[in-house]
Amino acid sequence: MIKFLVEFFGAMSLFLAIAQLSSNRLNLSIKIYQLQSVFLSMSILFIGIVSSEFELYISSFLNFLIKVILIPFFLFKVVEKIKLDREVSMYLNITNSLLFSILIVIFAFY
């Protein structure tokens, strides 16, 4: 059961990384980053439970504190302060970036 949860959280992290490529709004990108970090923290926590490694509990807590709470808080403050809630320009269009990322994932698994 725990192995399934670890694989699920890893798959969700990968899915959110690909979803972030299709986001062109800064606030949405920060929220996706925050959610991806939650899945990463949960994955580290469950690996710590399986392996009974106390260091992984600490790593999961610090990851959650820094990547889920602190970094998004400061990023939202910066976006609000400089009034930058707009669409950001992309180097590649969404279709090409999604296709390229899927090809990289397929290449990484083979």
PDB file of C-alpha atoms in Angstrom, residues 9-23 29 31-40 97-98 100-102 105:
ATOM      1  CA  PHE A   9       2.941  10.822  -5.399  1.00  0.00           C
ATOM      2  CA  GLY A  10       5.848  10.472  -7.827  1.00  0.00           C
ATOM      3  CA  ALA A  11       3.473  10.236 -10.779  1.00  0.00           C
ATOM      4  CA  MET A  12       1.542  13.272  -9.565  1.00  0.00           C
ATOM      5  CA  SER A  13       4.774  15.237  -9.192  1.00  0.00           C
ATOM      6  CA  LEU A  14       5.692  14.356 -12.769  1.00  0.00           C
ATOM      7  CA  PHE A  15       2.195  15.224 -13.996  1.00  0.00           C
ATOM      8  CA  LEU A  16       2.306  18.603 -12.236  1.00  0.00           C
ATOM      9  CA  ALA A  17       5.750  19.340 -13.664  1.00  0.00           C
ATOM     10  CA  ILE A  18       4.344  18.786 -17.143  1.00  0.00           C
ATOM     11  CA  ALA A  19       1.205  20.780 -16.274  1.00  0.00           C
ATOM     12  CA  GLN A  20       3.372  23.674 -15.173  1.00  0.00           C
ATOM     13  CA  LEU A  21       4.751  23.895 -18.705  1.00  0.00           C
ATOM     14  CA  SER A  22       1.280  24.728 -19.991  1.00  0.00           C
ATOM     15  CA  SER A  23       0.730  27.481 -17.437  1.00  0.00           C
ATOM     16  CA  SER A  29       2.628  28.526 -11.785  1.00  0.00           C
ATOM     17  CA  LYS A  31       0.307  27.241  -7.011  1.00  0.00           C
ATOM     18  CA  ILE A  32       1.320  24.300  -9.204  1.00  0.00           C
ATOM     19  CA  TYR A  33       4.848  24.491  -7.741  1.00  0.00           C
ATOM     20  CA  GLN A  34       3.330  24.495  -4.257  1.00  0.00           C
ATOM     21  CA  LEU A  35       1.131  21.466  -4.974  1.00  0.00           C
ATOM     22  CA  GLN A  36       4.033  19.623  -6.592  1.00  0.00           C
ATOM     23  CA  SER A  37       6.097  20.269  -3.465  1.00  0.00           C
ATOM     24  CA  VAL A  38       3.301  18.825  -1.304  1.00  0.00           C
ATOM     25  CA  PHE A  39       3.423  15.597  -3.312  1.00  0.00           C
ATOM     26  CA  LEU A  40       7.212  15.521  -3.051  1.00  0.00           C
ATOM     27  CA  SER A  97       6.907  22.314 -24.866  1.00  0.00           C
ATOM     28  CA  LEU A  98       4.455  19.564 -23.831  1.00  0.00           C
ATOM     29  CA  PHE A 100       9.218  17.906 -25.853  1.00  0.00           C
ATOM     30  CA  SER A 101       8.648  17.152 -22.150  1.00  0.00           C
ATOM     31  CA  ILE A 102       6.759  13.943 -22.922  1.00  0.00           C
ATOM     32  CA  VAL A 105      10.011  11.436 -19.975  1.00  0.00           C
TER      33      VAL A 105
END
